[in-house]
mmCIF file of C-alpha atoms and ligand atoms in Angstrom:
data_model
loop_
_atom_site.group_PDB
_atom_site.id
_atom_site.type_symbol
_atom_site.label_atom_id
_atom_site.label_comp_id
_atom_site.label_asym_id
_atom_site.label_seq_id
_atom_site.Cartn_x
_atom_site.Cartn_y
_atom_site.Cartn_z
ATOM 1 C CA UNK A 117 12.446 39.435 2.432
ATOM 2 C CA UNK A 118 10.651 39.714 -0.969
ATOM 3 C CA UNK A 119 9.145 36.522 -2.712
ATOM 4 C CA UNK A 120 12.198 36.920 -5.615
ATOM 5 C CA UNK A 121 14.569 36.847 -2.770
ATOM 6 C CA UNK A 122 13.037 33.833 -1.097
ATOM 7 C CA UNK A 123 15.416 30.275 -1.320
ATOM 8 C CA UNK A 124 12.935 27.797 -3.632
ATOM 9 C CA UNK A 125 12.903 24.538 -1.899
ATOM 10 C CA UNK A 126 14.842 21.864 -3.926
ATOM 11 C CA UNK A 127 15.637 19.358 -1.570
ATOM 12 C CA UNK A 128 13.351 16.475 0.422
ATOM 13 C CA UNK A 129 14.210 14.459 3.025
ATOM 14 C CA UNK A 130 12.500 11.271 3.694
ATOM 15 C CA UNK A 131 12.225 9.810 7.316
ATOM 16 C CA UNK A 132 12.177 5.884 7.054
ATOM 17 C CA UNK A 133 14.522 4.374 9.987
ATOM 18 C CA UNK A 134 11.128 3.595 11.767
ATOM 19 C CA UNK A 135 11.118 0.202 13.688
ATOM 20 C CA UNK A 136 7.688 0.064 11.667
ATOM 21 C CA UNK A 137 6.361 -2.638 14.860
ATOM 22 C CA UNK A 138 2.488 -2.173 14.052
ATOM 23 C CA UNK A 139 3.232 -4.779 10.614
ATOM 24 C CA UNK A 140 5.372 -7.436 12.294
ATOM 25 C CA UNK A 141 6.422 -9.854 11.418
ATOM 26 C CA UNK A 142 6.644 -8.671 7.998
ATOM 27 C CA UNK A 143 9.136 -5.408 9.550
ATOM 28 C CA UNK A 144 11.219 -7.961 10.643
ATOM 29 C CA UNK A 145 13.790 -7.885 8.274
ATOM 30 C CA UNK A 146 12.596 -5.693 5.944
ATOM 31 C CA UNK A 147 11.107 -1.992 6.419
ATOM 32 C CA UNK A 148 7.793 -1.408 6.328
ATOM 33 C CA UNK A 149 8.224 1.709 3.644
ATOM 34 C CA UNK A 150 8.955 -1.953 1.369
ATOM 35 C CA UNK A 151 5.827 -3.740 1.163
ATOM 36 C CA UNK A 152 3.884 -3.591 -1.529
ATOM 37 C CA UNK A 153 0.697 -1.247 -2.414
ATOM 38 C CA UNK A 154 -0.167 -3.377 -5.500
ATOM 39 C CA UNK A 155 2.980 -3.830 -7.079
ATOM 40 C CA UNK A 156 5.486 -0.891 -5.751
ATOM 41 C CA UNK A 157 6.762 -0.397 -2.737
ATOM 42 C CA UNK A 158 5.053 2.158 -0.611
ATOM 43 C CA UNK A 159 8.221 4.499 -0.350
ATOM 44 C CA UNK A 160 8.335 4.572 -4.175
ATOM 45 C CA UNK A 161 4.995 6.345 -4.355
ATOM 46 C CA UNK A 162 6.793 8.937 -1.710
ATOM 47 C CA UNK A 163 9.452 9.762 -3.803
ATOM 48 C CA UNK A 164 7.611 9.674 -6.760
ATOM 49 C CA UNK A 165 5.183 12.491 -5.384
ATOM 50 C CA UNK A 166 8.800 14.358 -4.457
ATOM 51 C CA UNK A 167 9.856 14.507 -7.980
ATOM 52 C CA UNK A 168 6.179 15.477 -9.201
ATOM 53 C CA UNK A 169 6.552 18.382 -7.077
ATOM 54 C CA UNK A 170 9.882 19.102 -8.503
ATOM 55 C CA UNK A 171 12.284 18.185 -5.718
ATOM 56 C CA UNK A 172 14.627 15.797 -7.684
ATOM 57 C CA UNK A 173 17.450 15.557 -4.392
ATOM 58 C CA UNK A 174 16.099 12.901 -2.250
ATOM 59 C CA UNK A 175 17.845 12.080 1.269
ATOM 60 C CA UNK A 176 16.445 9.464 2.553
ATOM 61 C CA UNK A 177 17.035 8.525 6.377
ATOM 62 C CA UNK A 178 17.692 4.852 6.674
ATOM 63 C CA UNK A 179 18.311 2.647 9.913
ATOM 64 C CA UNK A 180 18.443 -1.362 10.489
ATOM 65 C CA UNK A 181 17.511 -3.070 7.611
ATOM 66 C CA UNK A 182 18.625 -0.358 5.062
ATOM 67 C CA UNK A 183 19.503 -2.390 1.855
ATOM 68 C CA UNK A 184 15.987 -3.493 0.671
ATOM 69 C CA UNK A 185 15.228 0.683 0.168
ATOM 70 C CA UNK A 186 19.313 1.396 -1.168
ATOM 71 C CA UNK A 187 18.511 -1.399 -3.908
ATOM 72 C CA UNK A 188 15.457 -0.627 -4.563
ATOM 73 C CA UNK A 189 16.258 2.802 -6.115
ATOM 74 C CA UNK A 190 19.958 1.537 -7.558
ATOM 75 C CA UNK A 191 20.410 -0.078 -11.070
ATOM 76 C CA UNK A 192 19.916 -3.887 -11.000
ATOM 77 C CA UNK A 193 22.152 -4.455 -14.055
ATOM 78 C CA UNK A 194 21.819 -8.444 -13.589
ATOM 79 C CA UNK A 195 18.038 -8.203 -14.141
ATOM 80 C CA UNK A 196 18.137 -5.315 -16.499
ATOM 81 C CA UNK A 197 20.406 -7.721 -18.680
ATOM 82 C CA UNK A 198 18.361 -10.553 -18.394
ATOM 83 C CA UNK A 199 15.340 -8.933 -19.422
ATOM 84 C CA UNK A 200 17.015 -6.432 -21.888
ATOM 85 C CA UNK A 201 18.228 -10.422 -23.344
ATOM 86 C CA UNK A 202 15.198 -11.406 -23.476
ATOM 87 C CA UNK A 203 13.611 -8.406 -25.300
ATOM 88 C CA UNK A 204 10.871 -7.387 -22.179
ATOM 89 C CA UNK A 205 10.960 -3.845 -22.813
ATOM 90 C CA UNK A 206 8.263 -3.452 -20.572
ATOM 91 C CA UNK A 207 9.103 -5.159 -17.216
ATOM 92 C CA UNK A 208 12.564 -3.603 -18.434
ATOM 93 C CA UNK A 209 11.426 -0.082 -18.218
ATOM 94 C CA UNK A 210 9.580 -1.457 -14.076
ATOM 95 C CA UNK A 211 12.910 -1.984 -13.409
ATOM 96 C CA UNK A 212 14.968 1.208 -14.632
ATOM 97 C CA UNK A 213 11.807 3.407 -13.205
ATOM 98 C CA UNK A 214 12.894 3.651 -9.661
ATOM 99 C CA UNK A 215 16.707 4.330 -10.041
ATOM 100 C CA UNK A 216 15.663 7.088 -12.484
ATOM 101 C CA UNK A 217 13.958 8.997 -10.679
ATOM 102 C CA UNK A 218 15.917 11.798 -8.384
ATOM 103 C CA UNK A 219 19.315 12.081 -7.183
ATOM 104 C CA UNK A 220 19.259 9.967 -4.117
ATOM 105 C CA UNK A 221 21.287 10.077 -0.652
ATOM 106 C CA UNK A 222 20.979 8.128 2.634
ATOM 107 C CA UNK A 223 22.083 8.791 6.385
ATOM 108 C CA UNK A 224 21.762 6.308 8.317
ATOM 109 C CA UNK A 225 19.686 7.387 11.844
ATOM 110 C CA UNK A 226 21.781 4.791 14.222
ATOM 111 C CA UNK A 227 19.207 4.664 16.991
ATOM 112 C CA UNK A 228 15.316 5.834 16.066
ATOM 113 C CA UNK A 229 15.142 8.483 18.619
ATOM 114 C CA UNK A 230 12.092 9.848 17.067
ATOM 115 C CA UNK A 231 10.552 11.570 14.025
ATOM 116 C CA UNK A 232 12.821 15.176 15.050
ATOM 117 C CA UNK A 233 15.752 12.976 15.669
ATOM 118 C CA UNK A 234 15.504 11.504 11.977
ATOM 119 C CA UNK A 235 14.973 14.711 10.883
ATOM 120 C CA UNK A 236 18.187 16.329 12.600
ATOM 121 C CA UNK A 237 20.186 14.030 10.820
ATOM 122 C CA UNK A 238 19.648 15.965 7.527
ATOM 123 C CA UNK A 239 20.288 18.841 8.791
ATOM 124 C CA UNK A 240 25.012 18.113 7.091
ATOM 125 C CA UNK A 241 22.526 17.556 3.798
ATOM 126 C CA UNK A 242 20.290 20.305 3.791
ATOM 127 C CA UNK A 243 22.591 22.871 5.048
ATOM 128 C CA UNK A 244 20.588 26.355 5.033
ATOM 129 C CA UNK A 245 17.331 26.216 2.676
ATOM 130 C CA UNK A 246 13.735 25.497 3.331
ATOM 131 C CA UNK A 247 13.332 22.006 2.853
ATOM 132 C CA UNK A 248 10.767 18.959 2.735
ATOM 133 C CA UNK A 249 9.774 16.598 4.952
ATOM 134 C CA UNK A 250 7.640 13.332 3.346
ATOM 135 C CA UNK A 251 7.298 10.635 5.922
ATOM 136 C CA UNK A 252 7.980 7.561 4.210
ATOM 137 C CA UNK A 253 4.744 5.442 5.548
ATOM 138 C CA UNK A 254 1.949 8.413 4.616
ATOM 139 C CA UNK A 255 0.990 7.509 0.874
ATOM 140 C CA UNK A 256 -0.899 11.236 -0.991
ATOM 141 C CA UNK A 257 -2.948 9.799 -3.428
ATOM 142 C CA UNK A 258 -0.923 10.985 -6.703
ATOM 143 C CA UNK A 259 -4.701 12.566 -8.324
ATOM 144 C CA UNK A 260 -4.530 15.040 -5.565
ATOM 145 C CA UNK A 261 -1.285 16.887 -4.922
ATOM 146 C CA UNK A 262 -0.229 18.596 -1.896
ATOM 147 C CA UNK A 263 3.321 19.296 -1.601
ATOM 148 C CA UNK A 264 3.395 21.325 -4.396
ATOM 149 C CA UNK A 265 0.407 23.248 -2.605
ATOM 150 C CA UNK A 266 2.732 23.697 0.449
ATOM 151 C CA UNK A 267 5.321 24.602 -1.397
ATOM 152 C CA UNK A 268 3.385 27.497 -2.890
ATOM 153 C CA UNK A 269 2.605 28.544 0.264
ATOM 154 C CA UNK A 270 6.306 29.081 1.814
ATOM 155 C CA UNK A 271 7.288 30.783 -0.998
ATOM 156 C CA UNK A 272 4.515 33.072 -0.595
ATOM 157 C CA UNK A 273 4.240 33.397 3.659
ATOM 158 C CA UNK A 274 8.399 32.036 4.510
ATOM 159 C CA UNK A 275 8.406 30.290 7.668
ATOM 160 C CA UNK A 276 7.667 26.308 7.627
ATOM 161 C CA UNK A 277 4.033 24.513 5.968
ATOM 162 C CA UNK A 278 2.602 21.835 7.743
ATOM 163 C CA UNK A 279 -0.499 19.915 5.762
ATOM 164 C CA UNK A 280 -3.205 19.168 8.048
ATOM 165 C CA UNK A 281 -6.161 17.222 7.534
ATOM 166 C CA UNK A 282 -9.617 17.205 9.387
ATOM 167 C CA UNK A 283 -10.272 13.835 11.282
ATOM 168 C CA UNK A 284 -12.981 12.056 12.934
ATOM 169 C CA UNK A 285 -12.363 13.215 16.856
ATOM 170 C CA UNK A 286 -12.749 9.746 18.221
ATOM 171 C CA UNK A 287 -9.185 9.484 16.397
ATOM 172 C CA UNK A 288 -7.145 12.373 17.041
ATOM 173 C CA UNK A 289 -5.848 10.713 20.007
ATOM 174 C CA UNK A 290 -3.268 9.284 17.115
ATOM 175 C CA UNK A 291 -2.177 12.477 15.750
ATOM 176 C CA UNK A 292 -0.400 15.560 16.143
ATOM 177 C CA UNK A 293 -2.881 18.012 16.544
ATOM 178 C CA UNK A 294 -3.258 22.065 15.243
ATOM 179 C CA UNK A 295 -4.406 24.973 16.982
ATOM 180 C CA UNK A 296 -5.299 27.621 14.247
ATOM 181 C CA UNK A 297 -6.448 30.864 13.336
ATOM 182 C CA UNK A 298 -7.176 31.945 9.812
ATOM 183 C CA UNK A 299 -3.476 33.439 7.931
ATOM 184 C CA UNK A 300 -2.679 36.340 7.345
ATOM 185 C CA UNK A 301 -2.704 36.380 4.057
ATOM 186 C CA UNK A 302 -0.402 39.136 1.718
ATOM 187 C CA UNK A 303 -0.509 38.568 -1.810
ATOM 188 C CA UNK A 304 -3.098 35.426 -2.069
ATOM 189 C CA UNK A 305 -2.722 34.541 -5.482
ATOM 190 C CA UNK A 306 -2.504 30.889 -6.904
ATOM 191 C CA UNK A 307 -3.472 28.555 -3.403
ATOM 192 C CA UNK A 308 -7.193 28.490 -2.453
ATOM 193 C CA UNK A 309 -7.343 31.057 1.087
ATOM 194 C CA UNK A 310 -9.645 28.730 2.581
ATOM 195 C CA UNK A 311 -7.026 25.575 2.674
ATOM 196 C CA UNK A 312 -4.754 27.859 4.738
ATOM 197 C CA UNK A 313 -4.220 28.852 8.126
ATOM 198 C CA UNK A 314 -1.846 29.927 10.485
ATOM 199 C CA UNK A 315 -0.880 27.439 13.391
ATOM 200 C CA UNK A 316 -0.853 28.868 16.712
ATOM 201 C CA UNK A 317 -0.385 25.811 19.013
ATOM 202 C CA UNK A 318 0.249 21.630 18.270
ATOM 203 C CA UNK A 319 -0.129 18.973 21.114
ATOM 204 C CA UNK A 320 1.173 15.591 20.358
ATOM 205 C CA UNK A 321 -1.700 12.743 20.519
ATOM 206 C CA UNK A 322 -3.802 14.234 22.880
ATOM 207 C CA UNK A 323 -7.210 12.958 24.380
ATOM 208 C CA UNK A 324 -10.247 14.015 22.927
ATOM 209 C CA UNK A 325 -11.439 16.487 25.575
ATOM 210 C CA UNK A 326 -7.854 18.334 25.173
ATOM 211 C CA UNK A 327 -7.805 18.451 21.761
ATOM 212 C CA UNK A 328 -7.913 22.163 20.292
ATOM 213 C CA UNK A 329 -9.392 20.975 16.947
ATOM 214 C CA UNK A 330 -9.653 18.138 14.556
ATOM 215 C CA UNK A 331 -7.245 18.927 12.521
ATOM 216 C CA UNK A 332 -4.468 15.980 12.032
ATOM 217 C CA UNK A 333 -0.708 16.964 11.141
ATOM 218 C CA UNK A 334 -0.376 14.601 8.255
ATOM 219 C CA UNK A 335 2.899 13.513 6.792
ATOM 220 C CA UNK A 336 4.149 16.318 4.725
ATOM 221 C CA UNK A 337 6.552 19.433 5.400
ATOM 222 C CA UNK A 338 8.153 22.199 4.618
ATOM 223 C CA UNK A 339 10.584 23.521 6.993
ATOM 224 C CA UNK A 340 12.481 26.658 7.773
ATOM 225 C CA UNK A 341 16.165 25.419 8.652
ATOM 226 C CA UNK A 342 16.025 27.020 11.932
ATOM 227 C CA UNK A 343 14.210 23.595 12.715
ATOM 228 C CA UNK A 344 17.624 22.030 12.945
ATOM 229 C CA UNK A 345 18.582 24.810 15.948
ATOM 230 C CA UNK A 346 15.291 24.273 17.600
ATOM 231 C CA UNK A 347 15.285 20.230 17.792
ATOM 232 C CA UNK A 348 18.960 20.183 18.355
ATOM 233 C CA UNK A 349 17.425 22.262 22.004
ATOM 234 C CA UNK A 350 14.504 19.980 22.112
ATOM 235 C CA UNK A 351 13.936 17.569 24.919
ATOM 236 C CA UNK A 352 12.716 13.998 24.321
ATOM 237 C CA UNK A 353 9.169 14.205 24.944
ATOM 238 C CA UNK A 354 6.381 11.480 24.280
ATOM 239 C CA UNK A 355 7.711 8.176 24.683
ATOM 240 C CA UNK A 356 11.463 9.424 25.361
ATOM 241 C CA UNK A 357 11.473 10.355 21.310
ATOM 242 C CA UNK A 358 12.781 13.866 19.879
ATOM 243 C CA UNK A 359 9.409 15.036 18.626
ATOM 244 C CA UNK A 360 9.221 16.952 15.479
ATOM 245 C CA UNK A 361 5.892 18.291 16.761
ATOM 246 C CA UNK A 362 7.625 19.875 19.946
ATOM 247 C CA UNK A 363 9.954 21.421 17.420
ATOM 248 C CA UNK A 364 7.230 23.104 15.659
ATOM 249 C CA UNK A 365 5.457 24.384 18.484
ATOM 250 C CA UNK A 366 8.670 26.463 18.922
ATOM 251 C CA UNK A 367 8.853 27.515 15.170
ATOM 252 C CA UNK A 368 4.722 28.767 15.489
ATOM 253 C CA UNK A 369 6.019 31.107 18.307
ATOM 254 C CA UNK A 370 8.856 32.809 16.265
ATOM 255 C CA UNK A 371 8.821 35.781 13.925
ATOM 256 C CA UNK A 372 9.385 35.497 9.909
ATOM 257 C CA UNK A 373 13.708 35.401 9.643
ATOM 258 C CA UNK A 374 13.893 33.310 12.779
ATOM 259 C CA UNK A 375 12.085 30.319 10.907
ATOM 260 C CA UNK A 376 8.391 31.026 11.724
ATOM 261 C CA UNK A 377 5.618 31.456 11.734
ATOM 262 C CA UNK A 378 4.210 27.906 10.962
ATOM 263 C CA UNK A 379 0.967 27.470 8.502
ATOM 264 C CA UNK A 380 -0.933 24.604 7.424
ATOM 265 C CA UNK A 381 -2.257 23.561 4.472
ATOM 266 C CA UNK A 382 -5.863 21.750 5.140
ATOM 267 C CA UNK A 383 -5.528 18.834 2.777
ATOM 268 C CA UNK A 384 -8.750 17.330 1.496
ATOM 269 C CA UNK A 385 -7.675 14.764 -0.755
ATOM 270 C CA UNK A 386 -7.118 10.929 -0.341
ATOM 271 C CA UNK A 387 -4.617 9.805 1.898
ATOM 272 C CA UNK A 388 -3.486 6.420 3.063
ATOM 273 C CA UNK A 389 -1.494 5.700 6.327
ATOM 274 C CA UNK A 390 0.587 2.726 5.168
ATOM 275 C CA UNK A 391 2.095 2.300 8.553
ATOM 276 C CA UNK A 392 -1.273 1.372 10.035
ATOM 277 C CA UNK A 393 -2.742 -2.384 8.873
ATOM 278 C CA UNK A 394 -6.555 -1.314 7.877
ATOM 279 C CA UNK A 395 -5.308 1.841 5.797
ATOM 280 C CA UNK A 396 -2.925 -0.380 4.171
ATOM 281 C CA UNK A 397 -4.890 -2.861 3.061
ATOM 282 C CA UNK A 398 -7.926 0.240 2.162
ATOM 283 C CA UNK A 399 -4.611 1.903 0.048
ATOM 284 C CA UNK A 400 -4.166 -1.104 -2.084
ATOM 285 C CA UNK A 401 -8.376 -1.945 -2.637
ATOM 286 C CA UNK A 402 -8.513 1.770 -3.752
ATOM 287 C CA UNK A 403 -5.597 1.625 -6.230
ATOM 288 C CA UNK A 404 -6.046 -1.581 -7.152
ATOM 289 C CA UNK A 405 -9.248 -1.090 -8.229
ATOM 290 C CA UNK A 406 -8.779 2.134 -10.000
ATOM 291 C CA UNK A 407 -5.973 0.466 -12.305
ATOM 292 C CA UNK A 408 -6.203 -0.001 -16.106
ATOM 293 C CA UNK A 409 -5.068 -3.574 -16.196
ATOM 294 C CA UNK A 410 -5.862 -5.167 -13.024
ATOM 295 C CA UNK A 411 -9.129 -2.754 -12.271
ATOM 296 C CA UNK A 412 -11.634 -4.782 -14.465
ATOM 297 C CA UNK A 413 -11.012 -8.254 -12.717
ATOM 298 C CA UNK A 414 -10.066 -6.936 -9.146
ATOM 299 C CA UNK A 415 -13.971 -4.594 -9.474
ATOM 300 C CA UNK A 416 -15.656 -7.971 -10.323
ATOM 301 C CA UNK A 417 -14.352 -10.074 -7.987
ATOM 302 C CA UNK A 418 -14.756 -6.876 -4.972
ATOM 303 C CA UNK A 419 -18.282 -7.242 -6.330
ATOM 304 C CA UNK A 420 -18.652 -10.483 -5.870
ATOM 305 C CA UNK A 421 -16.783 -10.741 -2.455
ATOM 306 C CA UNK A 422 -18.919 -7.873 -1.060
ATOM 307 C CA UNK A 423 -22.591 -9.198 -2.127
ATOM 308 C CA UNK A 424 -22.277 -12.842 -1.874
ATOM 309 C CA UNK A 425 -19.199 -14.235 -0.295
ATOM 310 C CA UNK A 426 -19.419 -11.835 2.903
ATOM 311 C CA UNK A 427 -22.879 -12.772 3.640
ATOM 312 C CA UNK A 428 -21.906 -16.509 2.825
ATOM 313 C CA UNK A 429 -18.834 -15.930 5.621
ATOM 314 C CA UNK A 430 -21.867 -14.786 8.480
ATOM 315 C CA UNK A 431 -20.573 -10.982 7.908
HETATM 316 P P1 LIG B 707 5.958 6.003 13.254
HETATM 317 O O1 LIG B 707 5.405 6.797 14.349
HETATM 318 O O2 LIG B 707 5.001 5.412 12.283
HETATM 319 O O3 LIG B 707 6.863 4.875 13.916
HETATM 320 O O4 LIG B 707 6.977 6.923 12.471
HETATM 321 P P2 LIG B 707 7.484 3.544 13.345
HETATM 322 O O5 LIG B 707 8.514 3.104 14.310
HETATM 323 O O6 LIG B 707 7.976 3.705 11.935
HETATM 324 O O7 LIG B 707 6.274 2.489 13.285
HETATM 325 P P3 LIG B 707 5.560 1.635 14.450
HETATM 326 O O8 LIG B 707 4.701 2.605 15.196
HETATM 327 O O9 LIG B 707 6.604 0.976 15.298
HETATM 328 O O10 LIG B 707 4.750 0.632 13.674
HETATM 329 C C1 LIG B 707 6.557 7.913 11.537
HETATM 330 C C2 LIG B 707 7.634 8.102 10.476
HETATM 331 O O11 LIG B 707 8.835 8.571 11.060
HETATM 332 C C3 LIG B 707 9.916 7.704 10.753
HETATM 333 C C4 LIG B 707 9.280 6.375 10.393
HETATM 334 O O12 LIG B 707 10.101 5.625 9.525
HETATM 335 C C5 LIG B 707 7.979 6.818 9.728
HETATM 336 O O13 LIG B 707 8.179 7.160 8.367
HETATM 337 N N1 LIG B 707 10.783 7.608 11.959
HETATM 338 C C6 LIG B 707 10.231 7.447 13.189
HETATM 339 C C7 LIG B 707 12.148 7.687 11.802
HETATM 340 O O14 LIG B 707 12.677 7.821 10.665
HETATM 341 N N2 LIG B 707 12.934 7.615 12.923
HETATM 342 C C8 LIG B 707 12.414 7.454 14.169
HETATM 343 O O15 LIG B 707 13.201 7.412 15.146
HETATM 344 C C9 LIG B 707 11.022 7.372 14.305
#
């Protein structure tokens, strides 16, 4: 298939029917893509980095507690009237911002059988294009896009994009992990060569010593649909969950038309893992600090904190 001829990806799907148990009791009646990284929810920045890269239909997959994300991105015409009343253009517009934003749909997971699971339920949606995958707890940090990147790259190599990212090895224990060798690369033009490879092998969390690399699957991908008759074969694996990863490893073994092969994009720019406690709290120091409004007061008092009142505290 030429490049012209190649589907453009249009559509993202959003995994977020997680239990999210690492942040209760705050997950316990509301999901964890809800809480706040300064003043937005975390899932907001997700679709928001959808829509930058141009993907304006959103499904997002929903399970218990699925109202809180519904609402969020729905009009609230009480509050818009209040405030609209009351002349505050600008909370106003915080308001309107979210339902604006894409075309958004919902399935609802029923039981989180794992990451492939939630990602076999969009397969009614998606129907028979190369699609995205943002996970809804994996925050990009919106100066340094990726999906775009990745995007780029299937249009230019077919098959499915994975971003990777290079992590310390005492940590990729928690991660999906990449066996690569450098892509074969056609055309070349546009995405940096070097952030590219192709992915030969992935092992789910493995231990240090069996680890092939240090390169992390991340949160963000672009899929052949032939994913959807892979993982509908696909045995529960780690922790009785349909892994996405296992689904993969099937995809880097097949030739172009029959959904592979499988690159990844090595992603060097800042990203947050809002699902885990100490990244959350490092996502909303970062951003926080770097605002306009709040960044003055917040940098003086982080100052202040870090010189005197830590040393005060025996730290
Ligand atoms: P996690 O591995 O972070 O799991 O899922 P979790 O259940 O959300 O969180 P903890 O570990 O209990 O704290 C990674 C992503 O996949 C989605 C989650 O919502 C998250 O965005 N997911 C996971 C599903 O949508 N369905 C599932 O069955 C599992």
């Amino acid at each position: 298939m030429t490049i012209a001829h190649r589907p453009s990806v249009t559509k993202a799907v959003i995994p977020a029917a997680g239990l999210g148990t690492r942040f209760l009791p705050a997950t316990k009646a509301t999901p964890k893509e809800m809480l706040p990284v300064v003043d937005k929810p975390a899932i907001q920045y997700v679709v928001e980095e959808a829509t930058s890269a141009g993907l304006t239909d959103i499904l997002m997959v929903t399970g218990r507690n699925k109202r809180p994300l519904e609402d969020h991105f729905d009009r609230a015409y009480e509050l818009e009237e209040l405030l609209a009343g009351k002349g505050d253009q600008d909370k106003l517009a915080k308001v309107r911002e979210s339902s604006e934003l894409a075309t958004m749909h919902y399935v609802r997971q029923g039981d989180p059988k794992g990451l492939g699971h939630a990602v076999l339920c969009a397969e009614p949606h998606v129907a028979d294009q190369p699609f995205a995958v943002l996970l809804g707890d994996d925050l990009i940090d919106p100066r340094d896009p990726l999906l775009a990147k990745m995007i780029e790259v299937q249009g230019e190599l077919g098959g499915s994009v994975v971003a990777l990212m290079e992590v310390d090895p005492e940590d990729i224990h928690l991660y999906g992990c990449a066996e690569v060798k450098p892509a074969e690369w056609p055309g070349g033009r546009g995405v940096d060569q070097g952030e590219v490879v192709r992915i030969t092998d992935l092992v789910e969390k493995p231990d240090r010593e069996a680890a092939p690399s240090n390169l992390a699957i991340i949160g963000r991908y672009v899929l052949d649909p032939a994913v959807f008759e892979v993982l509908h074969e696909t045995k529960p694996g780690r922790g009785g969950e349909i892994q996405l990863t296992d689904a993969l490893v099937e995809l880097a073994k097949r030739t172009p038309g029959r959904g592979g092969p499988v690159h990844g994009v090595v992603f060097k720019g800042r990203r947050y893992d809002t699902g885990a406690k100490a990244d959350y709290l490092r996502a909303i120091v970062r951003l926080a600090s770097e605002r306009e409004d709040l960044g003055p007061e917040f940098r003086d008092w982080l100052r202040a904190f870090v010189t005197t009142e830590l040393p005060e505290m025996g730290y």
